GROMACS .gro file of C-alpha atoms in nm:
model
  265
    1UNK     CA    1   1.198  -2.507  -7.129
    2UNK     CA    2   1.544  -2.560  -6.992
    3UNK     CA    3   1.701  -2.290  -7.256
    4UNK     CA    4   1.420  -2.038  -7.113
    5UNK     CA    5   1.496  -2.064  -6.752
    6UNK     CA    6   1.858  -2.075  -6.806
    7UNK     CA    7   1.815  -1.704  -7.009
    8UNK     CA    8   1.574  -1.600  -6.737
    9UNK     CA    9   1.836  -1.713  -6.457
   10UNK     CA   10   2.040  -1.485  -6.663
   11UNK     CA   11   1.863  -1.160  -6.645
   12UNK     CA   12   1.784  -1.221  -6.305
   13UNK     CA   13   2.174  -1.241  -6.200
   14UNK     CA   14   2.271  -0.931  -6.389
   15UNK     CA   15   1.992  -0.737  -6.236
   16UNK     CA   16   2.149  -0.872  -5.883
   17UNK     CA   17   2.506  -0.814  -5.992
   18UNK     CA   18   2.380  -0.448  -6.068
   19UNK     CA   19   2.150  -0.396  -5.743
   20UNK     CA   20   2.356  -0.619  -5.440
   21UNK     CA   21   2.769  -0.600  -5.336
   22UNK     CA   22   2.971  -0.806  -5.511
   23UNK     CA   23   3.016  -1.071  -5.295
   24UNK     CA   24   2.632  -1.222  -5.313
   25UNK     CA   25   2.586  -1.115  -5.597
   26UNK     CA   26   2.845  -1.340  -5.711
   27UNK     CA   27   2.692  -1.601  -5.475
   28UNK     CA   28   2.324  -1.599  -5.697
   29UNK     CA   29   2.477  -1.645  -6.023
   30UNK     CA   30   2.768  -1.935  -5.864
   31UNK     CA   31   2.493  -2.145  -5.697
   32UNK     CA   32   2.170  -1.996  -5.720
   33UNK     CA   33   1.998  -2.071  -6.028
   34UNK     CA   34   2.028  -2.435  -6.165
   35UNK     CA   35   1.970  -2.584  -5.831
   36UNK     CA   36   2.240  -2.793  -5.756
   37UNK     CA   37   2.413  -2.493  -5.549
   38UNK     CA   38   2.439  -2.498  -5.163
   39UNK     CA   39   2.335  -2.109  -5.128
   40UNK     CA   40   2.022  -1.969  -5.090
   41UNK     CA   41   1.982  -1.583  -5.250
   42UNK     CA   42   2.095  -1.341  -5.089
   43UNK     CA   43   2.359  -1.575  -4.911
   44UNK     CA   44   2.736  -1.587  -4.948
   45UNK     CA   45   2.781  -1.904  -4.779
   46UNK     CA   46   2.686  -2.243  -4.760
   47UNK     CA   47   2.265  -2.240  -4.571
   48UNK     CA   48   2.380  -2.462  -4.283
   49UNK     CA   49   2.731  -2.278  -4.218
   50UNK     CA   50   2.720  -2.030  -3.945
   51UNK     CA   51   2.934  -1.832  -3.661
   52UNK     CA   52   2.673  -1.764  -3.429
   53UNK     CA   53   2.743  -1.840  -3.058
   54UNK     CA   54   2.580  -2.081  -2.919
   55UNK     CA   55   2.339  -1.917  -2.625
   56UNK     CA   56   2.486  -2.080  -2.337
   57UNK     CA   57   2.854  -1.962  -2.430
   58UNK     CA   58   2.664  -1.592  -2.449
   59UNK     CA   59   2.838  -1.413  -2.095
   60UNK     CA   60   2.531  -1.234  -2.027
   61UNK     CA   61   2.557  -1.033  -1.713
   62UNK     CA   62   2.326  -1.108  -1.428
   63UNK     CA   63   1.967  -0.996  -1.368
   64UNK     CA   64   1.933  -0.911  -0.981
   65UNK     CA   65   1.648  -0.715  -0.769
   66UNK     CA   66   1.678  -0.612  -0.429
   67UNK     CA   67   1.311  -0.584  -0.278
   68UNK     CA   68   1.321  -0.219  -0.085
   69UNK     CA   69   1.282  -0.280   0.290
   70UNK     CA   70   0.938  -0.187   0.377
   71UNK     CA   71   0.988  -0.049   0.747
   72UNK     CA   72   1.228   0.234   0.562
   73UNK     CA   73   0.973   0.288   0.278
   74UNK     CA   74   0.677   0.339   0.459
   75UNK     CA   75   0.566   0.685   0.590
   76UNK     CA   76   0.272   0.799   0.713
   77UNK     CA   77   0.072   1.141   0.718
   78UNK     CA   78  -0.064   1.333   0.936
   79UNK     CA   79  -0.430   1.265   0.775
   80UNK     CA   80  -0.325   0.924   0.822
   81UNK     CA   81  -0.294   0.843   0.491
   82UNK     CA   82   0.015   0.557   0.461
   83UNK     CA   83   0.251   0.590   0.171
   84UNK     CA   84   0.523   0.348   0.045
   85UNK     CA   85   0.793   0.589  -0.146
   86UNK     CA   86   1.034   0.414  -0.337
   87UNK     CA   87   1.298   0.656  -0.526
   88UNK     CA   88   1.494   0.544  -0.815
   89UNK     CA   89   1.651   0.793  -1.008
   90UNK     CA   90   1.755   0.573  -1.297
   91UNK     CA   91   1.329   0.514  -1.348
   92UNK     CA   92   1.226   0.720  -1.692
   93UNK     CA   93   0.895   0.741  -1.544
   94UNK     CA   94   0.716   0.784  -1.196
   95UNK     CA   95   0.458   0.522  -1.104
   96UNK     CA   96   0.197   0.657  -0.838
   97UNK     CA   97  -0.077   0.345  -0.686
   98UNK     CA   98  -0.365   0.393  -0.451
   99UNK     CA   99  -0.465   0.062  -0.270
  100UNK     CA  100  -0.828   0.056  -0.110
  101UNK     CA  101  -1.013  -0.172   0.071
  102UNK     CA  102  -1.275  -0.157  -0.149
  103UNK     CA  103  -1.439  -0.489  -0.337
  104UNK     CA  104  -1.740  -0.749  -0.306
  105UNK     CA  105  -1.608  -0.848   0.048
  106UNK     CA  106  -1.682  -0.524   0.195
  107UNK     CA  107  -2.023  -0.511   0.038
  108UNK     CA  108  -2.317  -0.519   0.266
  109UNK     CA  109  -2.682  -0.693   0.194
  110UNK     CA  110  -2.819  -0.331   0.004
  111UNK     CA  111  -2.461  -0.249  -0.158
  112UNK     CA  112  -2.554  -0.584  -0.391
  113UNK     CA  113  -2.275  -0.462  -0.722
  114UNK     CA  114  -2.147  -0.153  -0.535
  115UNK     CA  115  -1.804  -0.193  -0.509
  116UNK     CA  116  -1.754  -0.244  -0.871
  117UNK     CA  117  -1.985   0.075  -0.972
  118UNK     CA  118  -1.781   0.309  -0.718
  119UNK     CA  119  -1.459   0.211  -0.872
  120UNK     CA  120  -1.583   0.315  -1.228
  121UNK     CA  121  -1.697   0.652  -1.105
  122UNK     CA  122  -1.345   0.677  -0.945
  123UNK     CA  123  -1.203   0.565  -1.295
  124UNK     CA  124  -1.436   0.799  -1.495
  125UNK     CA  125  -1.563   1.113  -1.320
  126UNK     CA  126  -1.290   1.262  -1.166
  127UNK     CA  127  -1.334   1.492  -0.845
  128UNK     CA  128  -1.636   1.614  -0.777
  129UNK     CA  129  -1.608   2.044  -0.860
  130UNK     CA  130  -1.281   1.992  -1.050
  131UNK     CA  131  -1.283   2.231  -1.377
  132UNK     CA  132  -1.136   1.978  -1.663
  133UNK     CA  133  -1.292   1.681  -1.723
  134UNK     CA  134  -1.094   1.372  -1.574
  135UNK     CA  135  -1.038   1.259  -1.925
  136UNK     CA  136  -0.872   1.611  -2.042
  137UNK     CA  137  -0.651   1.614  -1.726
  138UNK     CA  138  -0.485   1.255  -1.769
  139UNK     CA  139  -0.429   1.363  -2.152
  140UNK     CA  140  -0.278   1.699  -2.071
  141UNK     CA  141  -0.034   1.450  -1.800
  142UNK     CA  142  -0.007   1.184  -2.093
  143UNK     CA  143  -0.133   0.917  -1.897
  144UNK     CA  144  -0.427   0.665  -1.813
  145UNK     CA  145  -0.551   0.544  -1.532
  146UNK     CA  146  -0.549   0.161  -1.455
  147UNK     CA  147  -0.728  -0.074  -1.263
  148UNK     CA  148  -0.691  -0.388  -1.082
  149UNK     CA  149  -1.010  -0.495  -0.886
  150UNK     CA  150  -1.019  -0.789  -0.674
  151UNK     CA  151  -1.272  -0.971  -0.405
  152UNK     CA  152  -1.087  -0.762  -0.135
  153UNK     CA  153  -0.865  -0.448  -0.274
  154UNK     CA  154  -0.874  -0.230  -0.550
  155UNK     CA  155  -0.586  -0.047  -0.704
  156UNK     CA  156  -0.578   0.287  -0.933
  157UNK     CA  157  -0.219   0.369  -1.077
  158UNK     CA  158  -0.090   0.621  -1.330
  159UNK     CA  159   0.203   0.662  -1.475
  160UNK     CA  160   0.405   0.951  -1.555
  161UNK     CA  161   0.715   1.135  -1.603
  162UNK     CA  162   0.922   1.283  -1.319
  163UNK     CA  163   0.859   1.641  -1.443
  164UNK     CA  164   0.502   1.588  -1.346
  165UNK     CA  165   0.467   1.366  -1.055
  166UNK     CA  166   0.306   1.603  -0.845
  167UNK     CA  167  -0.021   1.693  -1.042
  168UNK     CA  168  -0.032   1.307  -1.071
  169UNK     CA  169  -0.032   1.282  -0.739
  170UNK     CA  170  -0.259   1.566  -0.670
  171UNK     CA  171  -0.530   1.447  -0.919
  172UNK     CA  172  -0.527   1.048  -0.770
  173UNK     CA  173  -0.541   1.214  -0.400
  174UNK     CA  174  -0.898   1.433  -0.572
  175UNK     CA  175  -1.051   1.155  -0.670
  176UNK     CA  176  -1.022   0.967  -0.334
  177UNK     CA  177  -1.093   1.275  -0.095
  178UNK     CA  178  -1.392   1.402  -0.281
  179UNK     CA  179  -1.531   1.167  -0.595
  180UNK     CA  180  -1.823   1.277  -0.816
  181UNK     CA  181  -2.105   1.045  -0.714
  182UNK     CA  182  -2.382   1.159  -0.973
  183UNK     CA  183  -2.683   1.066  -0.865
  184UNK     CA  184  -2.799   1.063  -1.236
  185UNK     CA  185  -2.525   0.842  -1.321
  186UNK     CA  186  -2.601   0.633  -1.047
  187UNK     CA  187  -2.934   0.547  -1.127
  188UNK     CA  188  -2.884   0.446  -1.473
  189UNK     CA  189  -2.607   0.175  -1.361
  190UNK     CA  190  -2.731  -0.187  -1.429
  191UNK     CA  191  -2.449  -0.453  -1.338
  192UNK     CA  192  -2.346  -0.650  -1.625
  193UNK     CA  193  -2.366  -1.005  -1.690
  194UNK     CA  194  -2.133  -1.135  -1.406
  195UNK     CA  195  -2.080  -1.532  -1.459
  196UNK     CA  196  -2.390  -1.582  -1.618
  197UNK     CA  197  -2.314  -1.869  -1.927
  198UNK     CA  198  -2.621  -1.901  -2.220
  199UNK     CA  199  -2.685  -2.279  -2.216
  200UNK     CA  200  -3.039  -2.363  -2.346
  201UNK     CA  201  -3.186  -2.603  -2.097
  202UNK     CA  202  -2.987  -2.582  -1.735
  203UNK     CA  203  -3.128  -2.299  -1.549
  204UNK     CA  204  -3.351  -2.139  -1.775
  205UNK     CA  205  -3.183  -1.864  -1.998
  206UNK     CA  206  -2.890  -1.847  -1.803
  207UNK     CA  207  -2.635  -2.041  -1.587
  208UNK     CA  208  -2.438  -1.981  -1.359
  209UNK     CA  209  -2.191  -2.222  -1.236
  210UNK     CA  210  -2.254  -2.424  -0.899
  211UNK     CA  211  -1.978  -2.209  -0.684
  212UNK     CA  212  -2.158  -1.913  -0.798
  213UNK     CA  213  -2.471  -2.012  -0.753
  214UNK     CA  214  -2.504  -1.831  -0.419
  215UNK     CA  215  -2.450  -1.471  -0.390
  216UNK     CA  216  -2.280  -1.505  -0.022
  217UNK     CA  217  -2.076  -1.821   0.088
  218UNK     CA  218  -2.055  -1.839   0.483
  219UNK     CA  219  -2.151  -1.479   0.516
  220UNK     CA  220  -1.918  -1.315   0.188
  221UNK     CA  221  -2.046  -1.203  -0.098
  222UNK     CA  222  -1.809  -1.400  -0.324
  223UNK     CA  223  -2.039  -1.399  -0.651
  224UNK     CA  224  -2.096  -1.045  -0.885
  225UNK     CA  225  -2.442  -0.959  -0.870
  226UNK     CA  226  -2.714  -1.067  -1.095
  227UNK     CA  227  -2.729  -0.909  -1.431
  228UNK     CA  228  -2.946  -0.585  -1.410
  229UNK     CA  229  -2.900  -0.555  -1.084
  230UNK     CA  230  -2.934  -0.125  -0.988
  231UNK     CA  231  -2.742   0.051  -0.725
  232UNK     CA  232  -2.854   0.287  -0.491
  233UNK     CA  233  -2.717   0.628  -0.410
  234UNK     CA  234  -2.694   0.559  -0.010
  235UNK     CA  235  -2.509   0.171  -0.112
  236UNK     CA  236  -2.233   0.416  -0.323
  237UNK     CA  237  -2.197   0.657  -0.023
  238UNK     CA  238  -2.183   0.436   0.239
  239UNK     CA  239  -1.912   0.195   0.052
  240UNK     CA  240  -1.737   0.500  -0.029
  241UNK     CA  241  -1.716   0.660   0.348
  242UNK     CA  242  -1.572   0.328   0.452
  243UNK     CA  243  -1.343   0.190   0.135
  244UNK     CA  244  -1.230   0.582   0.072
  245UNK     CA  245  -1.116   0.714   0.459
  246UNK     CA  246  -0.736   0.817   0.474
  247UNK     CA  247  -0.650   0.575   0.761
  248UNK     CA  248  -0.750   0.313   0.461
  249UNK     CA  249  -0.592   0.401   0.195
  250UNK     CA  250  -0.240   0.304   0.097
  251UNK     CA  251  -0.036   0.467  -0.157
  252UNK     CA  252   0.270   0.394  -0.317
  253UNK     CA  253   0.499   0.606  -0.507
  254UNK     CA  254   0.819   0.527  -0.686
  255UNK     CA  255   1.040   0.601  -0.974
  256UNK     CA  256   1.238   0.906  -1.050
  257UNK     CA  257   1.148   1.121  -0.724
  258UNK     CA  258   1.251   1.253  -0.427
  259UNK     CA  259   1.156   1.099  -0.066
  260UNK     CA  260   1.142   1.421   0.099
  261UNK     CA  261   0.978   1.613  -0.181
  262UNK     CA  262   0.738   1.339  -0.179
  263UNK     CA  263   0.647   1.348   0.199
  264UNK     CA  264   0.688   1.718   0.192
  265UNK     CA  265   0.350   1.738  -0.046
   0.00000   0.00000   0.00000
């Protein structure tokens, strides 16, 4: 058994000696084989034996951000549409973010799962009239559209490169001024399952924890509607004439742009 290994250790070194540098190469057949070697294959030194710094000797420089000063970012247009522009020319990409006032807080008794409907037709149908479909026009930009939705606020942002900040701009202002509420769409919407938990014998089929099990706490309507819960086409419009109005929306640009090429548009 021994005379084996020691003929395969053999073959196995030469094949090294032909395939690696010298120097571990030489390492694999000096220590690598019998097993009473300090070196690992592949290594020319001893495994525990090292140079590398240890990371609080590293002189890493420092990491710093300067918040911009809001009062000199902020400008506001004529429509009264607000707009945070924050140039950085050193940004590969342009980041463009509408805030709304649009979420389960602003929801009245009959707009019961409106706020988060509205949002996906923001998200997914685009202006109404345009030509493209939304889909086709973020491709042709190279982007996406994401969402953050919360109790009080949603945001839309794309991203993008400077070259093409403008249509980016353009298309998020579209699908504020003038969304495509389908009415077809519309009625086919069914909320989804919100909070609701399967657990066989509390509450019948489902459950829905004890802070949610009221739909409005002290006048808000803090939990998601029921599952299945429909929409109707006057809830969408009316959120949307309130949530969507350019005195209520907030945008904010920054990135590799221009502050007066921004305001100028």
């Amino acid at each position: 058994m021994r005379a084996g290994m020691d003929r395969l250790c053999g073959f196995l070194a030469v094949r090294r000696l032909w395939a690696l540098p010298g120097v571990i190469a030489s390492a694999l057949i000096a220590g690598g084989c019998d097993g009473t070697g300090d070196f690992l294959p592949g290594h020319s030194r001893p495994v525990f034996e090292h140079d590398w710094p240890d990371p609080k000797e590293l002189a890493l420089g420092m990491n710093e951000f300067t918040p911009p000063d809001p009062g000199e970012a902020i400008f506001e247009a004529s429509s009264g549409v607000r707009a945070y522009i924050v140039p950085e020319s050193s940004d590969p990409l342009v980041r463009i973010t509408a805030a709304l006032p649009l979420g389960r807080l602003y929801e009245a008794e009959e707009e019961v799962g409106a706020a988060t409907l509205l949002t996906r037709l923001l998200t997914t149908r685009g202006a109404a009239g345009a030509g493209p479909p939304l889909s086709l026009r973020l491709a042709e930009l190279g982007t996406t559209l994401s969402t953050v939705e919360s109790l009080d606020a949603t945001q839309i942002s794309l991203d993008v490169i400077p070259e093409d900040w403008r249509k980016g701009l353009e298309l998020l202002v579209e699908l504020l001024r003038d969304p495509d509420l389908d009415a077809s769409a519309i009625r086919q919407y069914r909320s989804g399952t919100g909070y609701d938990m399967p657990m066989a014998g509390i509450g019948g089929e489902g459950f829905r924890p004890k802070v949610e099990l009221e739909r409005r706490v002290s006048g808000y309507p803090l939990a998601p509607p029921d599952s299945g819960t429909a929409v109707s086409l006057a809830a969408i419009r009316g959120l949307a004439s309130r949530s969507l109005r350019p005195d209520r929306v907030v945008l904010g640009i920054g990135g590799a742009v221009s502050r007066d090429a921004v305001e100028e548009l």
